Short mmCIF file of C-alpha atoms in Angstrom, two decimals:
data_model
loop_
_atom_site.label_atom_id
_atom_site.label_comp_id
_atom_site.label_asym_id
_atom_site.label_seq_id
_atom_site.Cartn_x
_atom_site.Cartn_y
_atom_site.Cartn_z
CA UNK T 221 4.53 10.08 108.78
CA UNK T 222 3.40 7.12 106.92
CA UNK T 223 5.57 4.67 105.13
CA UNK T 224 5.41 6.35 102.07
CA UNK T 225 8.60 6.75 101.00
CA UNK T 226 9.92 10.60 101.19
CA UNK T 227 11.16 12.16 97.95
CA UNK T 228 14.57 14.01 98.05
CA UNK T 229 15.61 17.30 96.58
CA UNK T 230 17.34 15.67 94.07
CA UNK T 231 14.81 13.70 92.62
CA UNK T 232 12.48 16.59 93.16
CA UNK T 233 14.10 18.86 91.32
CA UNK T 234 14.42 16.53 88.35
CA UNK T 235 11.03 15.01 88.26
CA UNK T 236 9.33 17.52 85.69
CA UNK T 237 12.29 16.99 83.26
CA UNK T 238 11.38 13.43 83.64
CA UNK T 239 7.70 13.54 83.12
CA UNK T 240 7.68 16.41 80.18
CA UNK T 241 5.84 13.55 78.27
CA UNK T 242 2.51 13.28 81.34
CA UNK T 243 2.95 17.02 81.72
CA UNK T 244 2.02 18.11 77.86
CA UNK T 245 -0.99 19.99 77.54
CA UNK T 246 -2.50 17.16 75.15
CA UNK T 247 -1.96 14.48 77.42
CA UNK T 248 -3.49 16.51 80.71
CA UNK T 249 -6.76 17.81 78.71
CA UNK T 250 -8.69 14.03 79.55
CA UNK T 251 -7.30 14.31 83.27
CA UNK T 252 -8.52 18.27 83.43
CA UNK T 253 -11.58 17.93 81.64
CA UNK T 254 -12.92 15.08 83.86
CA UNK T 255 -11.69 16.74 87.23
CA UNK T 256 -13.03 20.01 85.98
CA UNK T 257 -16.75 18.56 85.60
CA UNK T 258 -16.56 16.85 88.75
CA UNK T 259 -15.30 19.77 90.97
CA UNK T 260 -18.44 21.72 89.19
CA UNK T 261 -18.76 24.76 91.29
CA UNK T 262 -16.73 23.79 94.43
CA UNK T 263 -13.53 23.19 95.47
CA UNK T 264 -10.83 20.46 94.53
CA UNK T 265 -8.37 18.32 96.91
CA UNK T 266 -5.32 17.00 95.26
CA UNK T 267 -3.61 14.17 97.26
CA UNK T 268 0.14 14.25 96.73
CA UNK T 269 0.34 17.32 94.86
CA UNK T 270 4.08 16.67 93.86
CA UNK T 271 4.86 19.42 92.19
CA UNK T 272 1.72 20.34 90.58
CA UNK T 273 1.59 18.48 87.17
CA UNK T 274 -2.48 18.42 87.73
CA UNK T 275 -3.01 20.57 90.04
CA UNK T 276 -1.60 23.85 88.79
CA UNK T 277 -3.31 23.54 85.09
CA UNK T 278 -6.58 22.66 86.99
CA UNK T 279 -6.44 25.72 88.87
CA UNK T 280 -5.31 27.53 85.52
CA UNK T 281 -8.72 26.29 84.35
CA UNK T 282 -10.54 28.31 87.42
CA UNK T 283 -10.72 25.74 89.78
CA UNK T 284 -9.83 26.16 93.64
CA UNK T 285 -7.39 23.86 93.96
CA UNK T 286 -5.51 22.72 97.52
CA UNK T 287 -3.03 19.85 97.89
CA UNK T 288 -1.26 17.80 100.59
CA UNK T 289 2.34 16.81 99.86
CA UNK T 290 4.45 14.85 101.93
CA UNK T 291 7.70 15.98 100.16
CA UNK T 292 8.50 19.36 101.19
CA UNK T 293 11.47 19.31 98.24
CA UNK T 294 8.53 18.71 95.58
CA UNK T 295 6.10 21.26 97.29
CA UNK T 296 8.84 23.43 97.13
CA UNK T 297 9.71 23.02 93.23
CA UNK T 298 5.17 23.87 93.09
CA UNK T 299 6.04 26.89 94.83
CA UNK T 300 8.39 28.23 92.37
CA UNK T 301 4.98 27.91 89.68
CA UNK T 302 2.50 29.51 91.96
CA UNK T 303 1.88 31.29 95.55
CA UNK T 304 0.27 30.25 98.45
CA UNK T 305 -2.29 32.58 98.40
CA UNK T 306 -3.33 30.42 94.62
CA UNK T 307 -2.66 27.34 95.21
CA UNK T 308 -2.23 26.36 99.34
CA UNK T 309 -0.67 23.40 100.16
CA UNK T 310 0.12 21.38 103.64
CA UNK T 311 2.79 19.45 104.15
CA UNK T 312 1.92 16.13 105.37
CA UNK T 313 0.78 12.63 104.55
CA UNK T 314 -2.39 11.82 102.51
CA UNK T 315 -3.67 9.37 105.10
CA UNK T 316 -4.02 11.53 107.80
CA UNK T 317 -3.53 15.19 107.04
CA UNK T 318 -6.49 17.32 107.49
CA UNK T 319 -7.09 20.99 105.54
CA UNK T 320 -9.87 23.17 106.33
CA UNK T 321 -13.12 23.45 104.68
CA UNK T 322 -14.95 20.97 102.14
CA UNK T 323 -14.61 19.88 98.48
CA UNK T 324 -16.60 18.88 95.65
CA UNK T 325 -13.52 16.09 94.26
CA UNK T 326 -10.76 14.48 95.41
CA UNK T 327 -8.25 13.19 93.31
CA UNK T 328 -5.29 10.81 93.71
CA UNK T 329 -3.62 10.31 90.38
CA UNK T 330 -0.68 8.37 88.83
CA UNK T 331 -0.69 5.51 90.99
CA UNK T 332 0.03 7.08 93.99
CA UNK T 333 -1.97 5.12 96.24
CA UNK T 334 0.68 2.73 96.18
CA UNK T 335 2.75 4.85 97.90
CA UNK T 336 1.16 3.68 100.93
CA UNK T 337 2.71 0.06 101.38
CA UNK T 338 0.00 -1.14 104.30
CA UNK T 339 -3.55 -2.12 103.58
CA UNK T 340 -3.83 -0.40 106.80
CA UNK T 341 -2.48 3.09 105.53
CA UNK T 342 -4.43 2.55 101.90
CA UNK T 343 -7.63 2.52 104.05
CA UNK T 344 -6.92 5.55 105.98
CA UNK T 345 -6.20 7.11 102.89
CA UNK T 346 -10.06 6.58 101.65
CA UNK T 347 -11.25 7.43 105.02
CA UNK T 348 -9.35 10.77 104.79
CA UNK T 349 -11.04 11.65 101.18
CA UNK T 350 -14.46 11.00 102.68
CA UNK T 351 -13.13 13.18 105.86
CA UNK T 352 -12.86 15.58 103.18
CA UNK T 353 -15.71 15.77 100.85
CA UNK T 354 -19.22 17.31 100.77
CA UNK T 355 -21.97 15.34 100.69
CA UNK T 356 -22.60 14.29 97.02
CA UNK T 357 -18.18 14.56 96.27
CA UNK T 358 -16.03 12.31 94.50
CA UNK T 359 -13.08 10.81 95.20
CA UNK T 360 -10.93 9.78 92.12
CA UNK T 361 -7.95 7.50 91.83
CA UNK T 362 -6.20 6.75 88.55
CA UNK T 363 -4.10 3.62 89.63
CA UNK T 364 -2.90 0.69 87.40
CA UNK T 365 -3.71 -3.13 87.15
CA UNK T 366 -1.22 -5.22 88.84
CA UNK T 367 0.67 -6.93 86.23
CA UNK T 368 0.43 -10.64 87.32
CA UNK T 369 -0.60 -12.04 84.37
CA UNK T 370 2.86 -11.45 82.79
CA UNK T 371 4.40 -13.59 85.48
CA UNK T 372 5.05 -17.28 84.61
CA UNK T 373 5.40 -19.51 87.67
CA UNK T 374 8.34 -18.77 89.28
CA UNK T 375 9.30 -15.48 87.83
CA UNK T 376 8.97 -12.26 90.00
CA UNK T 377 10.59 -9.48 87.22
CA UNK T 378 8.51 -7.78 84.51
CA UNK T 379 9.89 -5.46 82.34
CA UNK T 380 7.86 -2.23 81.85
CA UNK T 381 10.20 -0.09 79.49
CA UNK T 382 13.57 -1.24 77.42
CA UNK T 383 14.98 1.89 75.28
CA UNK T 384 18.06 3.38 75.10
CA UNK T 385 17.82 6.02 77.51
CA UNK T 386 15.93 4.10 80.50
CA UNK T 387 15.29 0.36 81.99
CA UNK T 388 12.57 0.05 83.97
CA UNK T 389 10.87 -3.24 85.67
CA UNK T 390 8.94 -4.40 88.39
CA UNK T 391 9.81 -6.70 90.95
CA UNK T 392 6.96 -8.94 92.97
CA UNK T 393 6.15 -9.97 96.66
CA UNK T 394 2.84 -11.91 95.74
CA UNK T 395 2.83 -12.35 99.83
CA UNK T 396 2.95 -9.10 100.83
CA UNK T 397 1.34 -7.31 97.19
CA UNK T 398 4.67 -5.23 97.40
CA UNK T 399 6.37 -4.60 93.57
CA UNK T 400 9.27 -2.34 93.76
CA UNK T 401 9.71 -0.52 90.44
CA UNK T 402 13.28 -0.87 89.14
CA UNK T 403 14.95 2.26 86.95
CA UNK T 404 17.89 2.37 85.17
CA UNK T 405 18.24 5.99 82.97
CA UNK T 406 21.27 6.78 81.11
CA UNK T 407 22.59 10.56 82.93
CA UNK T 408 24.35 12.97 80.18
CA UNK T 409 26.35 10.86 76.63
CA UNK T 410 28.97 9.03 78.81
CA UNK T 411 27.52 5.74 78.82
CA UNK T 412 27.05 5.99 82.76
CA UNK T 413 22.98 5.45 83.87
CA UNK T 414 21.71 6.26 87.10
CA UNK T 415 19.76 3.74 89.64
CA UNK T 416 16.74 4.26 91.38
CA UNK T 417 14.00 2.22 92.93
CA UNK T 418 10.65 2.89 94.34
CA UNK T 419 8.03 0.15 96.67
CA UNK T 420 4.54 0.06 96.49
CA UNK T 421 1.89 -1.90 97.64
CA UNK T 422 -0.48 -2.63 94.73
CA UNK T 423 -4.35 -3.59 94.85
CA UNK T 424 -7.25 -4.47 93.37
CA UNK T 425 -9.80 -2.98 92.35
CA UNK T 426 -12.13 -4.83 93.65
CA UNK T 427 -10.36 -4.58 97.18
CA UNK T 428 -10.11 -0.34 96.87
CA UNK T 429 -14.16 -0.47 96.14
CA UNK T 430 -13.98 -2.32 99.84
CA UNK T 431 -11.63 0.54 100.76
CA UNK T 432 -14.56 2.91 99.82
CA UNK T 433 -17.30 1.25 101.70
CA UNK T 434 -14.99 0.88 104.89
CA UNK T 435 -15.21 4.91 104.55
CA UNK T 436 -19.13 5.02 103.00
CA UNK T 437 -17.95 6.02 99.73
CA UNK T 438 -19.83 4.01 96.75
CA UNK T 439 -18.75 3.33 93.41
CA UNK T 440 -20.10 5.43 90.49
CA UNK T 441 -18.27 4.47 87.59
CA UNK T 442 -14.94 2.70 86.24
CA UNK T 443 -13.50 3.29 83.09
CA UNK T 444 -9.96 2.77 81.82
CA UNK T 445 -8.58 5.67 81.21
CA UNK T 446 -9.13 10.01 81.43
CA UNK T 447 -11.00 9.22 77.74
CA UNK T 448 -13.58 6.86 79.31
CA UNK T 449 -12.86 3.62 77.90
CA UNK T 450 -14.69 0.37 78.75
CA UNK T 451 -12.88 -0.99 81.50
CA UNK T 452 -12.31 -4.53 80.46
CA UNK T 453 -10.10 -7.78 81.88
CA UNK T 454 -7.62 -6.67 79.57
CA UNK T 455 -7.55 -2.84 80.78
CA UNK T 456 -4.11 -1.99 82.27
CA UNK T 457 -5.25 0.97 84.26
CA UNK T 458 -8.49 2.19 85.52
CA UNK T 459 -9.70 5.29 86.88
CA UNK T 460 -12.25 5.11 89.43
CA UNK T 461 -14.89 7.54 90.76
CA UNK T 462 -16.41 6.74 94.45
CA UNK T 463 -19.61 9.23 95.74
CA UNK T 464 -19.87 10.34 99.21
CA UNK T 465 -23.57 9.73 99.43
CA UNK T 466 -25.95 12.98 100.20
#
């Protein structure tokens, strides 16, 4: 196992009430339409499924889709959506778990890459895509820019969401390029909220396109979001597309 950070039941079987917003149909088209064209006629590898937020609607779309999850409490809430026979997927980590066969794409969305809180494990990760693909595939990752240009010197906290329902922020090792993401969300209309946190290890772009030459990938394009956007200094996400040459 790697030292991503195992999801329980619990928060498994409340993480699609908590993303209704990611999972619409209108906010998925961008992410579908762009996977879509780059699977083309073969196959599709989702790293950390989760419960199938992309990967189910791509394979709605006619796309062979298989996905590696290391939770088996959120590849269990995919299961209740769709068979095996549909939609396989192997428990495991994303770093080092092989499946059988080759594929056109593979995608890591949502930030997950974090997940992985070594430079050591982030690598492997790449190096596990390229295990995967055919010559010519793609591996995508949608990942945000770290936040450090909200920090003033000496502050370590930034705030990400403030409503009435949730508080979320960020906390910084600049050291180590761990954040651990800070949640506060008001349970049921007694005033009580629930914590949680997560850690990550964040990076650069620039250091995941030296990621992707460690594992002879090579950078096709960058944009800043599912739409295709310019990606800019000021972008707060990007999503990235490396080519496994042919």
């Amino acid at each position: 196992m790697t030292s991503s950070e195992l999801w329980t039941r619990a928060t498994a079987d409340r993480y699609d009430a908590e993303e209704t917003a990611m999972s619409s149909a209108a906010a998925l088209e961008p992410t579908l339409a762009v996977l879509a064209e780059l699977a083309e006629d073969g196959r599709a590898l989702e790293f950390a499924i989760g419960t199938g937020r992309v990967g189910v609607p791509l394979r709605k779309r006619g796309v062979p889709v298989v996905g590696i999850e290391l939770s088996a409490h959120m590849a269990a809430v995919l299961r209740r959506k769709v068979d095996e026979d549909t939609l396989p997927v192997a428990v495991g980590d994303m770093a080092t778990t092989v499946v059988p066969g080759e594929f056109t794409v593979v995608y890591l969305v949502y930030n997950t890459i974090t997940n992985l809180l070594t430079q050591e494990e982030q690598v492997a990760c790449f190096l596990n895509a390229a295990r995967h693909l055919a010559p010519g595939g793609r591996f995508v990752i949608e990942l945000g820019v770290p936040p450090l240009r909200f920090l003033p010197p000496g502050q370590v906290a930034v705030p990400f969401d403030v409503s009435e329902q949730h508080l979320g922020f960020d906390t910084f090792d600049l050291v180590e390029q761990i954040l651990v993401s800070h949640h506060l969300t008001r349970d049921g209309d007694d005033g009580r909220y629930r914590k949680d946190a997560s850690r990550h290890r964040y990076a650069w772009p620039a250091e995941l396109d030296l990621m992707a030459r460690i594992a002879g990938l090579q950078l096709e394009r960058r944009v800043a979001d599912w739409h295709g956007a310019p990606f800019t200094q000021d972008s707060t996400q990007h999503v990235s597309v490396w080519r496994k040459p042919l």
